[in-house]
mmCIF file of C-alpha atoms in Angstrom:
data_model
loop_
_atom_site.group_PDB
_atom_site.id
_atom_site.type_symbol
_atom_site.label_atom_id
_atom_site.label_comp_id
_atom_site.label_asym_id
_atom_site.label_seq_id
_atom_site.Cartn_x
_atom_site.Cartn_y
_atom_site.Cartn_z
ATOM 1 C CA UNK A 621 141.992 145.499 103.577
ATOM 2 C CA UNK A 622 142.694 144.013 100.100
ATOM 3 C CA UNK A 623 140.346 145.389 97.499
ATOM 4 C CA UNK A 624 137.842 142.759 96.274
ATOM 5 C CA UNK A 625 136.111 142.429 93.091
ATOM 6 C CA UNK A 626 132.325 141.633 93.291
ATOM 7 C CA UNK A 627 131.411 139.613 90.259
ATOM 8 C CA UNK A 628 128.325 139.724 88.608
ATOM 9 C CA UNK A 629 128.064 136.211 87.569
ATOM 10 C CA UNK A 630 125.927 134.565 85.039
ATOM 11 C CA UNK A 631 122.653 132.816 85.951
ATOM 12 C CA UNK A 632 122.468 129.367 84.874
ATOM 13 C CA UNK A 633 118.724 129.359 84.087
ATOM 14 C CA UNK A 634 117.649 129.705 80.283
ATOM 15 C CA UNK A 635 117.262 133.183 79.034
ATOM 16 C CA UNK A 636 119.338 134.859 81.643
ATOM 17 C CA UNK A 637 121.710 137.438 80.543
ATOM 18 C CA UNK A 638 125.443 137.271 81.284
ATOM 19 C CA UNK A 639 126.668 139.949 83.384
ATOM 20 C CA UNK A 640 130.363 140.739 83.382
ATOM 21 C CA UNK A 641 132.487 141.788 86.532
ATOM 22 C CA UNK A 642 132.641 145.555 86.482
ATOM 23 C CA UNK A 643 133.719 147.058 89.838
ATOM 24 C CA UNK A 644 135.802 146.756 93.024
ATOM 25 C CA UNK A 645 135.032 148.445 96.280
ATOM 26 C CA UNK A 646 137.449 148.984 99.038
ATOM 27 C CA UNK A 647 136.750 148.135 102.608
ATOM 28 C CA UNK A 648 138.525 149.554 105.796
ATOM 29 C CA UNK A 649 138.279 146.916 108.655
ATOM 30 C CA UNK A 650 136.372 143.797 109.549
ATOM 31 C CA UNK A 651 133.200 144.071 111.439
ATOM 32 C CA UNK A 652 131.288 141.089 110.421
ATOM 33 C CA UNK A 653 132.757 137.537 111.403
ATOM 34 C CA UNK A 654 131.142 135.415 108.635
ATOM 35 C CA UNK A 655 130.359 135.408 104.801
ATOM 36 C CA UNK A 656 127.227 137.457 104.098
ATOM 37 C CA UNK A 657 126.357 138.030 100.546
ATOM 38 C CA UNK A 658 123.840 140.807 99.599
ATOM 39 C CA UNK A 659 122.295 141.376 96.223
ATOM 40 C CA UNK A 660 120.946 144.614 95.418
ATOM 41 C CA UNK A 661 118.659 144.985 92.547
ATOM 42 C CA UNK A 662 118.242 148.504 90.901
ATOM 43 C CA UNK A 663 114.813 148.475 89.692
ATOM 44 C CA UNK A 664 113.841 148.706 85.983
ATOM 45 C CA UNK A 665 116.622 149.578 83.505
ATOM 46 C CA UNK A 666 117.138 149.665 79.503
ATOM 47 C CA UNK A 667 113.737 149.687 77.903
ATOM 48 C CA UNK A 668 111.834 149.691 81.061
ATOM 49 C CA UNK A 669 112.412 153.281 82.318
ATOM 50 C CA UNK A 670 109.884 152.836 85.334
ATOM 51 C CA UNK A 671 108.035 155.963 86.563
ATOM 52 C CA UNK A 672 109.245 159.628 86.000
ATOM 53 C CA UNK A 673 109.878 162.793 88.022
ATOM 54 C CA UNK A 674 106.864 165.188 87.601
ATOM 55 C CA UNK A 675 108.862 167.440 85.310
ATOM 56 C CA UNK A 676 110.287 164.639 83.308
ATOM 57 C CA UNK A 677 113.789 165.315 84.462
ATOM 58 C CA UNK A 678 114.784 161.825 85.387
ATOM 59 C CA UNK A 679 113.436 158.163 85.241
ATOM 60 C CA UNK A 680 113.137 155.785 88.047
ATOM 61 C CA UNK A 681 115.763 153.459 86.416
ATOM 62 C CA UNK A 682 118.403 156.069 86.674
ATOM 63 C CA UNK A 683 117.732 156.843 90.308
ATOM 64 C CA UNK A 684 117.608 153.157 91.483
ATOM 65 C CA UNK A 685 120.945 152.559 89.830
ATOM 66 C CA UNK A 686 122.616 155.540 91.573
ATOM 67 C CA UNK A 687 121.254 154.509 94.877
ATOM 68 C CA UNK A 688 122.143 150.885 94.591
ATOM 69 C CA UNK A 689 125.732 151.869 93.807
ATOM 70 C CA UNK A 690 125.966 154.078 96.696
ATOM 71 C CA UNK A 691 124.470 151.443 98.916
ATOM 72 C CA UNK A 692 126.907 148.992 97.793
ATOM 73 C CA UNK A 693 129.839 151.297 98.600
ATOM 74 C CA UNK A 694 128.433 152.082 102.050
ATOM 75 C CA UNK A 695 127.657 148.454 102.962
ATOM 76 C CA UNK A 696 131.350 147.356 102.125
ATOM 77 C CA UNK A 697 132.563 150.227 104.281
ATOM 78 C CA UNK A 698 130.658 149.097 107.443
ATOM 79 C CA UNK A 699 130.362 145.362 106.675
ATOM 80 C CA UNK A 700 133.859 144.635 105.105
ATOM 81 C CA UNK A 701 133.332 140.686 105.190
ATOM 82 C CA UNK A 702 130.072 141.180 103.208
ATOM 83 C CA UNK A 703 129.883 140.638 99.453
ATOM 84 C CA UNK A 704 127.688 142.986 97.739
ATOM 85 C CA UNK A 705 126.578 142.440 94.160
ATOM 86 C CA UNK A 706 124.203 144.213 91.800
ATOM 87 C CA UNK A 707 121.787 142.716 89.437
ATOM 88 C CA UNK A 708 122.844 145.426 86.874
ATOM 89 C CA UNK A 709 125.497 148.098 86.854
ATOM 90 C CA UNK A 710 124.493 149.933 83.808
ATOM 91 C CA UNK A 711 121.359 150.959 81.918
ATOM 92 C CA UNK A 712 120.242 147.493 80.599
ATOM 93 C CA UNK A 713 117.040 145.586 80.123
ATOM 94 C CA UNK A 714 116.559 142.776 82.656
ATOM 95 C CA UNK A 715 113.349 140.628 82.890
ATOM 96 C CA UNK A 716 112.242 140.151 86.570
ATOM 97 C CA UNK A 717 112.914 136.433 86.639
ATOM 98 C CA UNK A 718 116.683 137.064 85.674
ATOM 99 C CA UNK A 719 117.191 139.190 88.674
ATOM 100 C CA UNK A 720 115.957 136.697 91.300
ATOM 101 C CA UNK A 721 117.637 133.888 89.172
ATOM 102 C CA UNK A 722 120.917 135.854 89.461
ATOM 103 C CA UNK A 723 120.454 136.176 93.426
ATOM 104 C CA UNK A 724 119.659 132.478 93.727
ATOM 105 C CA UNK A 725 122.696 131.383 91.616
ATOM 106 C CA UNK A 726 125.127 133.414 93.422
ATOM 107 C CA UNK A 727 123.917 132.035 96.887
ATOM 108 C CA UNK A 728 122.688 135.350 98.231
ATOM 109 C CA UNK A 729 121.827 135.570 101.744
ATOM 110 C CA UNK A 730 119.641 138.661 101.453
ATOM 111 C CA UNK A 731 117.869 140.322 98.207
ATOM 112 C CA UNK A 732 116.878 143.972 98.094
ATOM 113 C CA UNK A 733 115.061 145.491 95.095
ATOM 114 C CA UNK A 734 115.084 149.118 94.936
ATOM 115 C CA UNK A 735 112.228 151.199 93.325
ATOM 116 C CA UNK A 736 110.621 154.725 93.198
ATOM 117 C CA UNK A 737 106.965 154.929 93.446
ATOM 118 C CA UNK A 738 104.219 156.966 91.629
ATOM 119 C CA UNK A 739 100.499 157.478 92.046
ATOM 120 C CA UNK A 740 97.482 158.343 89.730
ATOM 121 C CA UNK A 741 97.509 162.033 90.713
ATOM 122 C CA UNK A 742 101.031 162.594 91.708
ATOM 123 C CA UNK A 743 99.951 163.628 95.194
ATOM 124 C CA UNK A 744 101.248 160.902 97.378
ATOM 125 C CA UNK A 745 104.372 160.676 99.460
ATOM 126 C CA UNK A 746 106.199 158.378 101.744
ATOM 127 C CA UNK A 747 108.182 155.202 101.760
ATOM 128 C CA UNK A 748 107.103 151.504 102.141
ATOM 129 C CA UNK A 749 108.601 147.963 101.988
ATOM 130 C CA UNK A 750 107.050 144.862 100.495
ATOM 131 C CA UNK A 751 107.420 141.196 101.091
ATOM 132 C CA UNK A 752 106.037 138.388 98.822
ATOM 133 C CA UNK A 753 102.462 137.129 99.309
ATOM 134 C CA UNK A 754 99.742 135.807 97.062
ATOM 135 C CA UNK A 755 97.078 138.124 98.621
ATOM 136 C CA UNK A 756 98.003 141.961 98.675
ATOM 137 C CA UNK A 757 97.734 143.705 101.944
ATOM 138 C CA UNK A 758 95.618 146.398 100.391
ATOM 139 C CA UNK A 759 94.245 147.622 96.912
ATOM 140 C CA UNK A 760 97.254 150.094 96.892
ATOM 141 C CA UNK A 761 99.597 147.330 97.416
ATOM 142 C CA UNK A 762 98.149 145.399 94.513
ATOM 143 C CA UNK A 763 98.306 148.355 92.314
ATOM 144 C CA UNK A 764 102.069 149.093 93.127
ATOM 145 C CA UNK A 765 102.719 145.374 92.465
ATOM 146 C CA UNK A 766 100.889 145.613 89.139
ATOM 147 C CA UNK A 767 102.923 148.679 88.177
ATOM 148 C CA UNK A 768 106.310 147.216 89.301
ATOM 149 C CA UNK A 769 105.543 143.905 87.557
ATOM 150 C CA UNK A 770 105.488 145.659 84.132
ATOM 151 C CA UNK A 771 103.800 143.630 81.445
ATOM 152 C CA UNK A 772 106.558 142.417 78.999
ATOM 153 C CA UNK A 773 109.206 142.396 81.443
ATOM 154 C CA UNK A 774 107.801 139.583 84.008
ATOM 155 C CA UNK A 775 108.768 135.990 84.062
ATOM 156 C CA UNK A 776 107.614 133.580 81.456
ATOM 157 C CA UNK A 777 105.115 131.097 83.086
ATOM 158 C CA UNK A 778 102.519 128.693 81.901
ATOM 159 C CA UNK A 779 99.636 130.195 83.666
ATOM 160 C CA UNK A 780 98.754 132.469 86.520
ATOM 161 C CA UNK A 781 96.974 129.775 88.593
ATOM 162 C CA UNK A 782 100.191 127.617 88.293
ATOM 163 C CA UNK A 783 102.227 130.601 89.320
ATOM 164 C CA UNK A 784 100.371 131.365 92.453
ATOM 165 C CA UNK A 785 100.170 127.690 93.568
ATOM 166 C CA UNK A 786 104.017 127.552 93.021
ATOM 167 C CA UNK A 787 104.360 130.793 94.970
ATOM 168 C CA UNK A 788 102.435 129.576 97.778
ATOM 169 C CA UNK A 789 104.422 126.394 98.084
ATOM 170 C CA UNK A 790 107.664 128.224 98.190
ATOM 171 C CA UNK A 791 106.196 130.445 101.003
ATOM 172 C CA UNK A 792 104.992 127.387 102.948
ATOM 173 C CA UNK A 793 108.338 125.577 102.569
ATOM 174 C CA UNK A 794 110.566 128.335 103.707
ATOM 175 C CA UNK A 795 111.243 130.312 106.716
ATOM 176 C CA UNK A 796 112.596 133.155 104.400
ATOM 177 C CA UNK A 797 109.330 135.074 104.801
ATOM 178 C CA UNK A 798 109.616 135.683 108.473
ATOM 179 C CA UNK A 799 113.198 136.806 108.050
ATOM 180 C CA UNK A 800 112.239 138.990 105.043
ATOM 181 C CA UNK A 801 109.444 140.618 107.474
ATOM 182 C CA UNK A 802 112.260 141.318 109.897
ATOM 183 C CA UNK A 803 114.481 142.975 107.258
ATOM 184 C CA UNK A 804 111.459 144.882 105.994
ATOM 185 C CA UNK A 805 110.709 146.304 109.515
ATOM 186 C CA UNK A 806 114.263 147.167 109.874
ATOM 187 C CA UNK A 807 114.239 149.211 106.746
ATOM 188 C CA UNK A 808 111.095 151.033 107.788
ATOM 189 C CA UNK A 809 112.336 151.809 111.380
ATOM 190 C CA UNK A 810 115.569 153.190 109.931
ATOM 191 C CA UNK A 811 113.930 155.481 107.359
ATOM 192 C CA UNK A 812 111.548 156.758 109.937
ATOM 193 C CA UNK A 813 114.486 157.662 112.171
ATOM 194 C CA UNK A 814 115.782 159.792 109.247
ATOM 195 C CA UNK A 815 112.689 160.974 107.693
ATOM 196 C CA UNK A 816 110.311 161.687 110.701
ATOM 197 C CA UNK A 817 108.336 164.254 108.567
ATOM 198 C CA UNK A 818 107.559 161.775 105.847
ATOM 199 C CA UNK A 819 104.720 159.242 105.900
ATOM 200 C CA UNK A 820 105.779 155.778 107.052
ATOM 201 C CA UNK A 821 103.572 153.693 104.771
ATOM 202 C CA UNK A 822 104.716 150.553 106.510
ATOM 203 C CA UNK A 823 105.492 146.798 105.595
ATOM 204 C CA UNK A 824 103.107 145.548 103.141
ATOM 205 C CA UNK A 825 102.652 142.480 101.064
ATOM 206 C CA UNK A 826 101.765 141.614 97.409
ATOM 207 C CA UNK A 827 102.668 139.365 94.538
ATOM 208 C CA UNK A 828 105.790 141.064 93.089
ATOM 209 C CA UNK A 829 107.237 139.039 90.294
ATOM 210 C CA UNK A 830 110.892 140.139 91.141
ATOM 211 C CA UNK A 831 110.468 138.315 94.591
ATOM 212 C CA UNK A 832 109.066 135.251 93.308
ATOM 213 C CA UNK A 833 111.257 132.150 93.505
ATOM 214 C CA UNK A 834 113.841 133.857 95.693
ATOM 215 C CA UNK A 835 115.711 131.309 97.911
ATOM 216 C CA UNK A 836 116.720 133.803 100.442
ATOM 217 C CA UNK A 837 114.853 136.548 102.378
ATOM 218 C CA UNK A 838 113.773 139.139 99.737
ATOM 219 C CA UNK A 839 112.142 142.517 100.039
ATOM 220 C CA UNK A 840 111.157 145.297 97.681
ATOM 221 C CA UNK A 841 111.687 148.861 98.943
ATOM 222 C CA UNK A 842 109.861 151.933 97.473
ATOM 223 C CA UNK A 843 112.188 154.776 98.474
ATOM 224 C CA UNK A 844 109.457 157.462 97.742
ATOM 225 C CA UNK A 845 107.233 158.964 95.189
ATOM 226 C CA UNK A 846 109.303 160.415 92.294
ATOM 227 C CA UNK A 847 106.270 162.014 90.763
ATOM 228 C CA UNK A 848 105.517 164.181 93.566
ATOM 229 C CA UNK A 849 107.019 167.523 93.256
ATOM 230 C CA UNK A 850 108.568 168.014 96.555
ATOM 231 C CA UNK A 851 109.312 164.317 97.468
ATOM 232 C CA UNK A 852 110.747 163.935 93.804
ATOM 233 C CA UNK A 853 113.154 166.730 94.426
ATOM 234 C CA UNK A 854 114.185 165.001 97.783
ATOM 235 C CA UNK A 855 114.952 161.780 95.807
ATOM 236 C CA UNK A 856 116.807 163.584 93.202
ATOM 237 C CA UNK A 857 118.998 165.272 95.538
ATOM 238 C CA UNK A 858 122.370 164.089 96.582
ATOM 239 C CA UNK A 859 121.724 164.923 100.353
ATOM 240 C CA UNK A 860 118.190 162.951 100.048
ATOM 241 C CA UNK A 861 119.926 159.932 98.562
ATOM 242 C CA UNK A 862 122.556 159.985 101.206
ATOM 243 C CA UNK A 863 120.101 159.739 103.939
ATOM 244 C CA UNK A 864 118.029 157.037 102.251
ATOM 245 C CA UNK A 865 121.233 154.853 101.509
ATOM 246 C CA UNK A 866 122.419 155.261 105.011
ATOM 247 C CA UNK A 867 118.986 154.078 106.331
ATOM 248 C CA UNK A 868 119.238 151.077 104.050
ATOM 249 C CA UNK A 869 122.808 150.327 105.118
ATOM 250 C CA UNK A 870 122.146 150.429 108.698
ATOM 251 C CA UNK A 871 119.024 148.319 108.336
ATOM 252 C CA UNK A 872 121.045 145.624 106.542
ATOM 253 C CA UNK A 873 123.749 145.715 109.263
ATOM 254 C CA UNK A 874 120.920 145.519 111.872
ATOM 255 C CA UNK A 875 119.474 142.440 110.087
ATOM 256 C CA UNK A 876 122.858 140.791 110.075
ATOM 257 C CA UNK A 877 123.381 141.408 113.850
ATOM 258 C CA UNK A 878 119.921 140.342 114.920
ATOM 259 C CA UNK A 879 119.123 137.494 112.369
ATOM 260 C CA UNK A 880 121.921 136.238 110.023
ATOM 261 C CA UNK A 881 124.745 136.109 112.683
ATOM 262 C CA UNK A 882 122.595 134.092 114.924
ATOM 263 C CA UNK A 883 121.465 131.544 112.272
#
C-alpha cells in the first residue's frame, strides 16, 4: 500500500500551537472498509514532565511519547485505512485544551490520551482507563485527575462553575460518552488479557481537562505506576511497552469492529 503521511494539522482556535507534518507510516493490506481517524495524545511534554520513575531515570513525558509512536505504527499495520495522528511528536509543551482542539479540528473519530500514574507513597500498581464526568467515581480518581490536570497547563476558562456547566451540557448533548465507555472497557479487557498478574483498576470517571470539549469518544488511559519500583521497570522495558501497545491496538480494532463500523 502507498505510504501515507499523517499530518499534524494546526488547530484553528486561538492560542493553539502549529504542529508540522513529521512522519509517514507504511501499511500492508486493507482490513477496515471506511475512514477511521484516531488521535493519540502522548501525555505531558516540554516544561510539563509529568511523574517520574522511582530512581529518576525517566519522566512520564518521554514514555508516553515512545508508546504513542509505537501504537501509531501498530494501528496502521492492523488497520491500514485508519488515519493515526499524534498531538505531539517531540518533547514540546502543549496546553490541555490545545490537545482536544487538535482532535476536534482534524475530525477525529476517537481520542486516546496516554499517561503514567503515580501514588503518594510509590506503592500502588495497576492500570485504569478514565472517561469524562463532572463527578469523580472515587477520591483516588479525583486525585488522579487533579495531578494530570497540572495547574498552569490547563485550559483558560472564565470560572470553574461555568466550566462544569459547559461540560455537563456537552455530556448531555452527545452519545459520545457511551461509546467512550465501550472503548475504555475494551482497553481494560485487553490489558487484563496480557497482564493477568497486575491489578485491574477498572473504568473510572473524573473531570480530566484533556477530555473536556472533545466532539468524539475520548478516554484517558493510565498504563501503570511509573514511580513503583517493579511496575516502573516493566513500563520502561521494551517488552512491557510492546505488550501494553498491543493491548491498546487490539482494543482500538475491537472498538472499530463493534461500534464505529456499525455506526
